[in-house]
Short mmCIF file of C-alpha atoms in Angstrom, two decimals:
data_model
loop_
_atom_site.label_atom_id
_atom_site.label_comp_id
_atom_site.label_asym_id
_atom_site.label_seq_id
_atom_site.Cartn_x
_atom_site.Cartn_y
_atom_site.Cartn_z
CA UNK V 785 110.24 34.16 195.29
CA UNK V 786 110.18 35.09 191.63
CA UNK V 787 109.55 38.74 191.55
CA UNK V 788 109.60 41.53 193.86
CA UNK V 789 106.16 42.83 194.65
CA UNK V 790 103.79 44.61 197.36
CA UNK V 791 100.66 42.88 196.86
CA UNK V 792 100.85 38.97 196.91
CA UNK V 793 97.87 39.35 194.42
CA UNK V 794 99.56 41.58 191.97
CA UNK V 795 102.37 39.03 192.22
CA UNK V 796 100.26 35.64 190.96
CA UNK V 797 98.65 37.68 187.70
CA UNK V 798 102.20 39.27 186.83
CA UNK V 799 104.19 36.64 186.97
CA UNK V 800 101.46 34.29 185.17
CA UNK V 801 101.05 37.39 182.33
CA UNK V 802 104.99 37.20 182.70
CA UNK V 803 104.96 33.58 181.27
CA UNK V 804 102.50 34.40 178.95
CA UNK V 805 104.32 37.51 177.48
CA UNK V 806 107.45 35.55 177.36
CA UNK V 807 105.78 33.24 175.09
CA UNK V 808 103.94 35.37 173.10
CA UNK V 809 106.95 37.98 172.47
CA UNK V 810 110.40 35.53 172.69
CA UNK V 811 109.43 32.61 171.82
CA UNK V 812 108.69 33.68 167.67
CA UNK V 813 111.26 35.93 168.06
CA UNK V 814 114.12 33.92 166.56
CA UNK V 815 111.77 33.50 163.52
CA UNK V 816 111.23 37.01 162.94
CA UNK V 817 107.63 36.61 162.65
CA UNK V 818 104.89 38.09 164.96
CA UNK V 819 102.51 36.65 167.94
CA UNK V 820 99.94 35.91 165.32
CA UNK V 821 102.51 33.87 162.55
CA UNK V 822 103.54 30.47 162.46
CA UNK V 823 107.44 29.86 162.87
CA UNK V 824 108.13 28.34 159.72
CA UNK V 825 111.62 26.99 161.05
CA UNK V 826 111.42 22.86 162.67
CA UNK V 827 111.61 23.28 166.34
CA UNK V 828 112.50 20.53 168.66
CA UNK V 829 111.42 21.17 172.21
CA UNK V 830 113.61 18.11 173.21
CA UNK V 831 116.56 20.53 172.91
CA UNK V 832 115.14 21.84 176.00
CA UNK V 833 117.16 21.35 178.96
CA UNK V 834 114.78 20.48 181.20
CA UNK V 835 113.02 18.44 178.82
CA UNK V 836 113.79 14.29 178.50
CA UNK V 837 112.95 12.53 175.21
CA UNK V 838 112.47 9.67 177.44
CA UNK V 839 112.23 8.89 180.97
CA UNK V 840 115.79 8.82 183.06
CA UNK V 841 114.16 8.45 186.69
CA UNK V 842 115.24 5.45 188.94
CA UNK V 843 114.39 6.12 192.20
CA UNK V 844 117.69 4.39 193.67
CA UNK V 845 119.90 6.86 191.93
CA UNK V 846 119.11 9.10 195.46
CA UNK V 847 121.92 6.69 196.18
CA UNK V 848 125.02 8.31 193.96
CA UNK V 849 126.74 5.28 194.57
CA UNK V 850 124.22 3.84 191.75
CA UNK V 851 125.29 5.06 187.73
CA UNK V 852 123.23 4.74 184.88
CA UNK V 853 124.11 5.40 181.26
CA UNK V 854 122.85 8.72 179.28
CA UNK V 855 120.14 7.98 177.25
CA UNK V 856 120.66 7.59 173.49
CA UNK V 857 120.13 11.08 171.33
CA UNK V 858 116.42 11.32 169.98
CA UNK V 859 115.67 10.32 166.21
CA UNK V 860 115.85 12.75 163.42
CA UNK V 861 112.75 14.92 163.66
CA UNK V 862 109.82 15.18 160.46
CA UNK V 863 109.49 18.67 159.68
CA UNK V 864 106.07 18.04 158.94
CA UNK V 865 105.34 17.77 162.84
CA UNK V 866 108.74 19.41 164.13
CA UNK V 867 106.37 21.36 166.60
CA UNK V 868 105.62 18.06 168.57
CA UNK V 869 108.76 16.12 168.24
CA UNK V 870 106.80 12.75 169.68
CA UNK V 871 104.63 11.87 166.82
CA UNK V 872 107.98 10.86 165.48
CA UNK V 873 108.23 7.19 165.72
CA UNK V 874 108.94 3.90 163.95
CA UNK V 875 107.10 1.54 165.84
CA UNK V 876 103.51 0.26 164.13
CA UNK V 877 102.32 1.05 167.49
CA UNK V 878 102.85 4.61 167.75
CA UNK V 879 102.19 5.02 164.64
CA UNK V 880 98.52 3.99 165.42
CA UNK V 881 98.39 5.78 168.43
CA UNK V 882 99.91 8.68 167.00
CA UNK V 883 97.99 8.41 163.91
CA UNK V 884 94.82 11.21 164.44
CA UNK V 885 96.98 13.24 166.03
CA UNK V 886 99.80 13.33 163.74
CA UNK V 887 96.98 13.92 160.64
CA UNK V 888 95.81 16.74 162.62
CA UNK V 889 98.74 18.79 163.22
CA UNK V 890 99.61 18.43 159.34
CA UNK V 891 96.53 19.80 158.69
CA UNK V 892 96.30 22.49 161.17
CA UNK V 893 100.27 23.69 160.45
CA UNK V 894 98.44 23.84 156.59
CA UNK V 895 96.04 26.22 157.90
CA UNK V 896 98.53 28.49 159.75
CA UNK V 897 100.76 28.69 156.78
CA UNK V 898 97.61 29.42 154.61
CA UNK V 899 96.37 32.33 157.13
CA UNK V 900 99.85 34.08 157.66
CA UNK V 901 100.17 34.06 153.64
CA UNK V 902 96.78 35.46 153.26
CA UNK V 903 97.57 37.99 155.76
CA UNK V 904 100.33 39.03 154.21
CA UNK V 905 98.99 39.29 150.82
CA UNK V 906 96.35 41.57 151.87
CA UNK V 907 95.09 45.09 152.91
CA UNK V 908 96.82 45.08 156.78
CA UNK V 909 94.10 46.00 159.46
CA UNK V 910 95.47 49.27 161.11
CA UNK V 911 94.55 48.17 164.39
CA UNK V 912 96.90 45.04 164.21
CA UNK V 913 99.30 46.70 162.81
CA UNK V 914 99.87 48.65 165.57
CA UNK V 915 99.38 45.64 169.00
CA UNK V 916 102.37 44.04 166.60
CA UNK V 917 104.48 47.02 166.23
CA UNK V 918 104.44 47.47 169.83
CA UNK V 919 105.35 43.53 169.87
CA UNK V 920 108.25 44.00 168.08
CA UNK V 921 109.23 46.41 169.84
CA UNK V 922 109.24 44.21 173.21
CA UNK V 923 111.01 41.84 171.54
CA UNK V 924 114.00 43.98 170.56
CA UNK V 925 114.42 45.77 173.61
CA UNK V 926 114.23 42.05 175.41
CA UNK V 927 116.98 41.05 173.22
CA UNK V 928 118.89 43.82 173.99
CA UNK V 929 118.72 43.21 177.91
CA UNK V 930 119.73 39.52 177.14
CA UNK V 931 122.28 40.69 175.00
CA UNK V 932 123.81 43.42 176.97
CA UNK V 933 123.34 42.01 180.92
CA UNK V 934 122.35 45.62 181.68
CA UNK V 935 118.56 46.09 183.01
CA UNK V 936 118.63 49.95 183.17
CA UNK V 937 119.85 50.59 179.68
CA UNK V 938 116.10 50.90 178.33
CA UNK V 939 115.01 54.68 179.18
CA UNK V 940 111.79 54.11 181.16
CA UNK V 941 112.40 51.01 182.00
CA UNK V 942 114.95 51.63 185.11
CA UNK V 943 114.35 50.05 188.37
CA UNK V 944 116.87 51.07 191.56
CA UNK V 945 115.85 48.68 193.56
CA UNK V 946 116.38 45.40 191.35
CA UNK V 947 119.46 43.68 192.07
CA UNK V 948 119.88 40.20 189.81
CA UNK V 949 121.23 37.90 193.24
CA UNK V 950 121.77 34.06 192.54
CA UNK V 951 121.56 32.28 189.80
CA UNK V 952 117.96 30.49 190.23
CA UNK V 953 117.20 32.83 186.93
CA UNK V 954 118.24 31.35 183.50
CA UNK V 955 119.23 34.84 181.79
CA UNK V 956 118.29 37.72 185.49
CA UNK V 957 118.12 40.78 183.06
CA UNK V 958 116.02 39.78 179.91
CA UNK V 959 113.44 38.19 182.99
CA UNK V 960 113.84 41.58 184.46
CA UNK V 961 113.63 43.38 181.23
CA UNK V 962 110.49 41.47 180.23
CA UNK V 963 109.00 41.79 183.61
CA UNK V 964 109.05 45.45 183.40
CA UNK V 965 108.11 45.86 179.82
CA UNK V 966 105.09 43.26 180.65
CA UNK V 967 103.81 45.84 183.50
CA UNK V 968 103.76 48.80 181.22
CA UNK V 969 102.51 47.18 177.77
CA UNK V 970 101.13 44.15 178.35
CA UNK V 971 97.24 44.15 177.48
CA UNK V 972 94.41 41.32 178.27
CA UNK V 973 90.82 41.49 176.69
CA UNK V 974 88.91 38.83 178.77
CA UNK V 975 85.56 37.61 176.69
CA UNK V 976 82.53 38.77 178.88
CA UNK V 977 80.16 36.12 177.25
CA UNK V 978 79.67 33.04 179.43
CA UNK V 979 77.64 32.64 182.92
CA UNK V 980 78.88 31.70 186.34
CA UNK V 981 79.67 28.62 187.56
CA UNK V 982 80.79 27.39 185.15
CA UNK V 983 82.98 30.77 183.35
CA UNK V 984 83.95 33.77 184.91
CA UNK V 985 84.56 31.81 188.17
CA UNK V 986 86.30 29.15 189.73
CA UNK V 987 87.47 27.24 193.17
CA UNK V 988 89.21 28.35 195.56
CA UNK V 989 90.68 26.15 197.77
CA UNK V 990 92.55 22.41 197.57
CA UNK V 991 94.62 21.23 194.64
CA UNK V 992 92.83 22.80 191.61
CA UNK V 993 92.16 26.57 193.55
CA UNK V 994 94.65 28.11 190.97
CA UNK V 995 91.79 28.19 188.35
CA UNK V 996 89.60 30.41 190.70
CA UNK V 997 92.15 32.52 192.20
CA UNK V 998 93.58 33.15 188.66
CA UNK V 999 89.93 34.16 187.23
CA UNK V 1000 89.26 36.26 190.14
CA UNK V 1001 92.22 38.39 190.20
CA UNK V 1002 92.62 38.80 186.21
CA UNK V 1003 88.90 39.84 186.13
CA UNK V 1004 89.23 42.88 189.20
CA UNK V 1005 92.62 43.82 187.35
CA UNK V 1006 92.99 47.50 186.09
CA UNK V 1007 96.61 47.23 184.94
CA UNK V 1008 96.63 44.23 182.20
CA UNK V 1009 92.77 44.04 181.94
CA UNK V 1010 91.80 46.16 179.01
CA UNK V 1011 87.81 47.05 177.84
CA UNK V 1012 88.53 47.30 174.02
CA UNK V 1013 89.65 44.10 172.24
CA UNK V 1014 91.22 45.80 169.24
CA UNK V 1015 93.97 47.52 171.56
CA UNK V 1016 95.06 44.13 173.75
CA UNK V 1017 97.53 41.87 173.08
CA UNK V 1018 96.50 38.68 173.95
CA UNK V 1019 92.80 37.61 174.64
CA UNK V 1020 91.64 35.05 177.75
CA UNK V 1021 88.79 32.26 177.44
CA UNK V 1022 87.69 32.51 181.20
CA UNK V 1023 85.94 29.01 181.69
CA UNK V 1024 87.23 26.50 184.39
CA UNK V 1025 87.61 23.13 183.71
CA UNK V 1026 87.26 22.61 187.54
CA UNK V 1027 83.77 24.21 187.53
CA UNK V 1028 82.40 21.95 184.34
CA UNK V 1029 83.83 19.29 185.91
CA UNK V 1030 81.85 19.29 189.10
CA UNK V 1031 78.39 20.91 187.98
CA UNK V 1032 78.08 18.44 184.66
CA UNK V 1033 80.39 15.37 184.92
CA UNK V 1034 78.06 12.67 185.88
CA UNK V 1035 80.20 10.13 188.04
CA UNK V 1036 77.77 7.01 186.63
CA UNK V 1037 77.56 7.54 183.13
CA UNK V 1038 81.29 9.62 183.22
CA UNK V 1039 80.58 11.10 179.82
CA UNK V 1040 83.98 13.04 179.83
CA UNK V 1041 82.74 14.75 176.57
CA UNK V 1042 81.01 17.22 178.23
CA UNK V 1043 84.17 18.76 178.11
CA UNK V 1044 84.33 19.13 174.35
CA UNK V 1045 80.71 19.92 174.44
CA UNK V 1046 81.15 23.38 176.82
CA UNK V 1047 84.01 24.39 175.45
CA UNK V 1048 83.81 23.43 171.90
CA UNK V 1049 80.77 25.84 171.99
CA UNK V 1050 82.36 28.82 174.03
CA UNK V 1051 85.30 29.01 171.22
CA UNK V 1052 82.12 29.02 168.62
CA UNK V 1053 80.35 31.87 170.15
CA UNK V 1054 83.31 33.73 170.65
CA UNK V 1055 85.00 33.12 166.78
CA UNK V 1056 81.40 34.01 165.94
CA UNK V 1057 81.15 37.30 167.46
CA UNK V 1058 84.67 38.83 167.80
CA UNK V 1059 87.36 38.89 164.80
CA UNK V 1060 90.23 37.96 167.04
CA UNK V 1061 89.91 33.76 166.72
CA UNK V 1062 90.09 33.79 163.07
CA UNK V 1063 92.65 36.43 162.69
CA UNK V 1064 95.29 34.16 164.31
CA UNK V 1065 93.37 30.57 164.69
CA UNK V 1066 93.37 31.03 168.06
CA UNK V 1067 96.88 31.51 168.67
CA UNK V 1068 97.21 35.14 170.16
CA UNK V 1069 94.22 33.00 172.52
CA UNK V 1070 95.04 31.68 176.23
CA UNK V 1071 93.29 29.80 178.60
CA UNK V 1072 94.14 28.55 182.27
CA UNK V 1073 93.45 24.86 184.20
CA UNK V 1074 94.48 23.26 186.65
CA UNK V 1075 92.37 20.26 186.83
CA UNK V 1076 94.04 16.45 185.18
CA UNK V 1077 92.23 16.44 182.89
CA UNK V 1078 92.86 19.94 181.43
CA UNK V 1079 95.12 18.77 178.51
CA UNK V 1080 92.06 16.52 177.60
CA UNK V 1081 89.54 19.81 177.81
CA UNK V 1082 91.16 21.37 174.89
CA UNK V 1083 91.55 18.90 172.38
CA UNK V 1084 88.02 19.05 170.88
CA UNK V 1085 89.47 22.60 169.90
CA UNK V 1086 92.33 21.72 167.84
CA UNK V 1087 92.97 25.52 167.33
CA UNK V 1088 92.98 25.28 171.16
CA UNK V 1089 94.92 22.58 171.55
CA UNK V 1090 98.08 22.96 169.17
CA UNK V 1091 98.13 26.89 168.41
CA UNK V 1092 96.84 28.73 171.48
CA UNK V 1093 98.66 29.49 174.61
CA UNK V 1094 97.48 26.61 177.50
CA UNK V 1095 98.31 27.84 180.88
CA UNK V 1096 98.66 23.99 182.72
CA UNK V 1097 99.24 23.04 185.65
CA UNK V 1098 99.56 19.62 184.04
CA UNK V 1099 102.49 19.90 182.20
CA UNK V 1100 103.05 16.55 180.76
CA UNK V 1101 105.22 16.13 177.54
CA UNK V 1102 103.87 13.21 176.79
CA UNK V 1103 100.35 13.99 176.65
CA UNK V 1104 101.33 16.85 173.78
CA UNK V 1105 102.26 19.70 176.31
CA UNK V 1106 104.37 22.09 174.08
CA UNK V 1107 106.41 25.03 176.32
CA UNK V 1108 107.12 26.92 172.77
CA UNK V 1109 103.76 28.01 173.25
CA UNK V 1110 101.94 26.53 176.32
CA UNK V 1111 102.91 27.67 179.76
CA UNK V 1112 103.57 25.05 183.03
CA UNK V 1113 101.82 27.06 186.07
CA UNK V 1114 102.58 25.44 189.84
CA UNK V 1115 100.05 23.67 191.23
CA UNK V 1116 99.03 25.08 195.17
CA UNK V 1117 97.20 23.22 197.18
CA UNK V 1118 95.11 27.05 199.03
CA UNK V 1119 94.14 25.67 202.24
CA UNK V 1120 91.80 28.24 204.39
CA UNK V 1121 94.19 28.77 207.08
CA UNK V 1122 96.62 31.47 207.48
CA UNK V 1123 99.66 30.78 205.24
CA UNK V 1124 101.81 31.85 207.55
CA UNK V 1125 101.15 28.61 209.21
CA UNK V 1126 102.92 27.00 206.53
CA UNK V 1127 105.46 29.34 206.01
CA UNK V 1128 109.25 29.13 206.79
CA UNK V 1129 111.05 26.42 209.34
CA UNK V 1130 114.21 25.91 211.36
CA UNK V 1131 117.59 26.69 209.87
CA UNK V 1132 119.01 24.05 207.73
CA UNK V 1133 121.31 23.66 210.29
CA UNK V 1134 118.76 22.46 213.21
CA UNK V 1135 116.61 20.72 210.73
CA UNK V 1136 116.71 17.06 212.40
CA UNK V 1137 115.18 14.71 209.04
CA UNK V 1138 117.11 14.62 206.07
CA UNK V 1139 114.36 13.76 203.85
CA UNK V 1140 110.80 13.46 204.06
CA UNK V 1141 107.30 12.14 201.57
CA UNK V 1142 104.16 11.30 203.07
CA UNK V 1143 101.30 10.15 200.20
CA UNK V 1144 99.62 7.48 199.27
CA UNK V 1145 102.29 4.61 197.94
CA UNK V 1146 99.88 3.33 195.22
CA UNK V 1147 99.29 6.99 193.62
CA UNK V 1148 100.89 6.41 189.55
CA UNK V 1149 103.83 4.52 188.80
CA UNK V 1150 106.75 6.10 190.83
CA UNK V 1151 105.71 5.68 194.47
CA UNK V 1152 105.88 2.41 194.51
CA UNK V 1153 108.75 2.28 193.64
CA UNK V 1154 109.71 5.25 195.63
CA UNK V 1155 108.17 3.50 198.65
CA UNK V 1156 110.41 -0.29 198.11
CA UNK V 1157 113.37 1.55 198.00
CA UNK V 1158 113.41 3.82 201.26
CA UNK V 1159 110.21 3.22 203.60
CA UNK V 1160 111.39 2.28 207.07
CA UNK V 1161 115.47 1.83 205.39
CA UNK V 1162 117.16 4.58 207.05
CA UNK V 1163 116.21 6.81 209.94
CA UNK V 1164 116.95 10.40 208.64
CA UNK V 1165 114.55 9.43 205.52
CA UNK V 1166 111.25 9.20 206.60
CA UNK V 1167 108.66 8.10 203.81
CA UNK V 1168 105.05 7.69 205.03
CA UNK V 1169 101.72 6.36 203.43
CA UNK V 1170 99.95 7.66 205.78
CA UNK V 1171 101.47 10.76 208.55
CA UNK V 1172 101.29 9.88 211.91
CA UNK V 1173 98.67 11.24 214.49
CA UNK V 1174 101.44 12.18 216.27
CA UNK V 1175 103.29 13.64 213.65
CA UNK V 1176 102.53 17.44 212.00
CA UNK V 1177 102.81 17.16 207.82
CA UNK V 1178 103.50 20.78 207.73
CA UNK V 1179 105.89 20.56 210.53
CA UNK V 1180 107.57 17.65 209.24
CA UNK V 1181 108.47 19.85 205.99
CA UNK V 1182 109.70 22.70 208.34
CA UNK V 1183 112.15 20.39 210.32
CA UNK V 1184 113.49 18.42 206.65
CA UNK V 1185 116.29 19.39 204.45
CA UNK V 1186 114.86 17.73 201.63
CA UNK V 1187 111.52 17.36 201.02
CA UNK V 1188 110.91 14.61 198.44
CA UNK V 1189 108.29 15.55 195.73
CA UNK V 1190 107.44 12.57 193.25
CA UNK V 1191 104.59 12.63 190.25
CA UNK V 1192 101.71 10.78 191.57
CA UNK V 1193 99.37 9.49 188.34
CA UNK V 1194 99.69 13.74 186.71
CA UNK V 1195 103.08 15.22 186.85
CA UNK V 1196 101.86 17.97 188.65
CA UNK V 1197 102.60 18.24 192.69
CA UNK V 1198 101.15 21.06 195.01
CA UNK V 1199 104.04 19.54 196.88
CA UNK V 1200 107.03 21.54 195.45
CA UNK V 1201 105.48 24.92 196.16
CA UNK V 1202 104.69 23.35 199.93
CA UNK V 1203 108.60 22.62 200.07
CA UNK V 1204 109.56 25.99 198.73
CA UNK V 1205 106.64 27.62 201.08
CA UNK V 1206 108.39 25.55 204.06
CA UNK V 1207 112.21 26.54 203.01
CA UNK V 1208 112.84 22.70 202.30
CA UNK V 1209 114.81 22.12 199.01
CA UNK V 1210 112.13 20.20 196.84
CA UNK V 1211 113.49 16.83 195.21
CA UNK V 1212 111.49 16.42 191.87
CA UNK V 1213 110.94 12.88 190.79
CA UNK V 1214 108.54 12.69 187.76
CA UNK V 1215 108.71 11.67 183.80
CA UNK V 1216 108.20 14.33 181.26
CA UNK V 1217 106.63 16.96 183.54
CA UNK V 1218 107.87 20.41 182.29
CA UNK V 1219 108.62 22.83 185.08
CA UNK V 1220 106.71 25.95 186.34
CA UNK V 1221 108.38 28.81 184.42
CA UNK V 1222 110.99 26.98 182.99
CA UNK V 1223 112.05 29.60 180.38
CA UNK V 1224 112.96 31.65 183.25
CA UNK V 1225 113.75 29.49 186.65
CA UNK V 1226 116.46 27.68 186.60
CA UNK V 1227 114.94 24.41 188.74
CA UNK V 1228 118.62 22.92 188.80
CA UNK V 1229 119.51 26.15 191.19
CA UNK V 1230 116.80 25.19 193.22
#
């Protein structure tokens, strides 16, 4: 879908390096900094496009016979926390809730400014020099692409067969440009220190299998996999949240700090050993989960959790997800059949059910509400608690137009890549749940 490729494998760690090149080279390129500075320029990442400062969702606005008013512009943004536009607030009672985070951004923006202007006061480290010469180099020639509309003006960098059809791209030839340059510069060092189950590994199969398919494939990779540290451009903490979950979350006492604990520890052994943490805070640092409470796994990092790169599949802008650095990955629900038994349909044209859902009604706030509105109120919508014996889920999707995917209690859905997998245009319903690959898909196309 977003990239052609040979090897289905190849496809998941490019495109997922993709978004994490894309951050790591365009996203501090407007500062004219590198990967390992701090954009000293406020940032609002409610100027996003796909991004609401507060929830617009009403579930009978399916109906277009329904209007509602556009929500009021946000509030003047504090510089002080520009980089996470919610801590600003009026209210005594989000200030409070705000409050630790909000003290811990200041301080941790104080500690990026202090590093880059130590960094640039002293003796440069030859090595470094060099990974961000090769940055900036990406970076222009990705500007130029954007710039010019014209993939095959980069020698090297010419590809015959790419032709930039439809429009579900946001800018087709810096995505193609980047693409390209990704697959011929783009370096990983993955830390070797950690034991299986709980690093180095993950699951594969069911709602969370991204974590394990992701580790698997990045770690038997000979293109962005690289064995010396000093020559790659962006470094991967290989632990699962998944895996720590299930081997040391104790469902009586549900002591969710074990969390902190693991991983807390993994960033100290690795900041202790290696250079590469300290040089940067963490930021030229990326990590990958797929599990709810992934967002909560890295705040006992705070390094982790507001200057490196998060690879989420629970993208939620309200729980401090920020896509100038962190990356939204698509949730896929691997089941151990054959996925070509999920794969494809009828013709739109001989697709009988305008719509379909089928989940559990009482799964977050927007079910219900989904489930008052339409359950059993017209025929060509059918909306399900529970599928029918009788009836095929899969199939179902196959034989639908529309196939409606709302947020249950996470944002995430392994629903809208089931929908895409099934040729049935996915309807997103969800608050503040930033997009897979939004800086290059555009979802409204979809």
């Amino acid at each position: 879908m977003i990239c052609r490729s040979t090897n289905q494998s190849s496809t998941l760690i490019s495109v997922t390096l993709l978004a994490v090149a894309i951050v790591a080279a365009v996203s501090y390129a407007s500062t004219g900094l590198s990967l390992l500075s701090l954009p000293s320029s406020p940032w609002s990442w409610r100027h996003w496009p796909f991004i609401s400062s507060q929830s617009t969702f009403s579930i009978p606005s399916f109906n277009h016979r329904h209007h509602h008013p556009s929500p009021s512009p946000p509030p003047p943004l504090n510089p002080n926390t520009a980089l996470y536009s919610m801590f600003n607030c009026d209210s005594d009672s989000c200030k409070k809730q705000n409050g630790k985070m909000n003290n811990e951004v200041s301080k941790l923006i104080k500690e990026l400014k202090d590093e880059t202007l130590l960094r640039r006061n002293k003796k440069r480290d030859k090595k470094l020099e060099q990974v961000e010469f090769e940055l900036a180099g990406a970076r222009v020639s990705i500007r130029d692409a954007g710039r010019t509309r014209n993939s095959s003006s980069s020698p090297g960098l010419y590809d015959p067969d790419y032709v930039p059809n439809g429009n579900i791209y946001r800018n087709p030839y810096l995505f193609h440009r980047s693409y390209l340059l990704m697959d011929k510069l783009f370096k990983v060092y993955i830390y070797e220190e950690g034991e299986p189950p709980l690093f180095h590994r993950g699951p594969t199969f069911d709602i969370y299998s991204m974590e394990g398919v992701f580790l698997n494939l990045i770690e038997k990779d000979t293109n962005f996999r690289i064995s010396d540290p000093d020559r790659a451009h962006a470094y991967f903490l290989p632990f699962s949240v998944t895996m720590i979950i299930n081997y040391l979350f104790d469902p009586i006492i549900r002591d969710k700090a074990v969390l902190e604990r693991v991983i807390g520890d993994y960033v100290h052994i690795v900041s202790s050993r290696y250079p590469y943490w300290n040089q940067s805070l963490g930021s030229n640092h990326f990590m990958l989960a797929c599990h709810d409470w992934g967002p909560r796994a890295t705040w006992s990092v705070h390094s982790l959790y507001f200057a490196s790169i998060r690879l989420l599949c629970n993208a939620n802008a309200s729980e401090f997800f920020n896509p100038r650095k962190d990356v939204s990955i698509p949730q896929i629900n691997l089941h151990r059949d054959e996925t070509t038994k999920i794969t494809g349909g009828l013709p739109a044209s001989n697709r009988t059910t305008l719509a379909f859902f089928a989940g559990s009604q009482f799964h977050g706030k927007i079910r219900p509400l989904l489930f008052q509105y339409w359950k059993d109120k017209d025929e060509d919508i059918r909306v399900y608690d529970r599928v029918p014996n009788n009836v095929s889920y899969h199939e179902m999707m196959k034989t639908s137009r529309f196939c409606i995917c709302p947020s249950g209690y996470e944002v995430a859905s392994p629903r809208i890549v089931e929908a895409i997998y099934a040729e049935c245009v996915p309807v997103l319903i969800s608050q503040y749940h930033v997009l897979p690959f939004s800086d290059v898909l555009n979802w409204d196309a979809f």
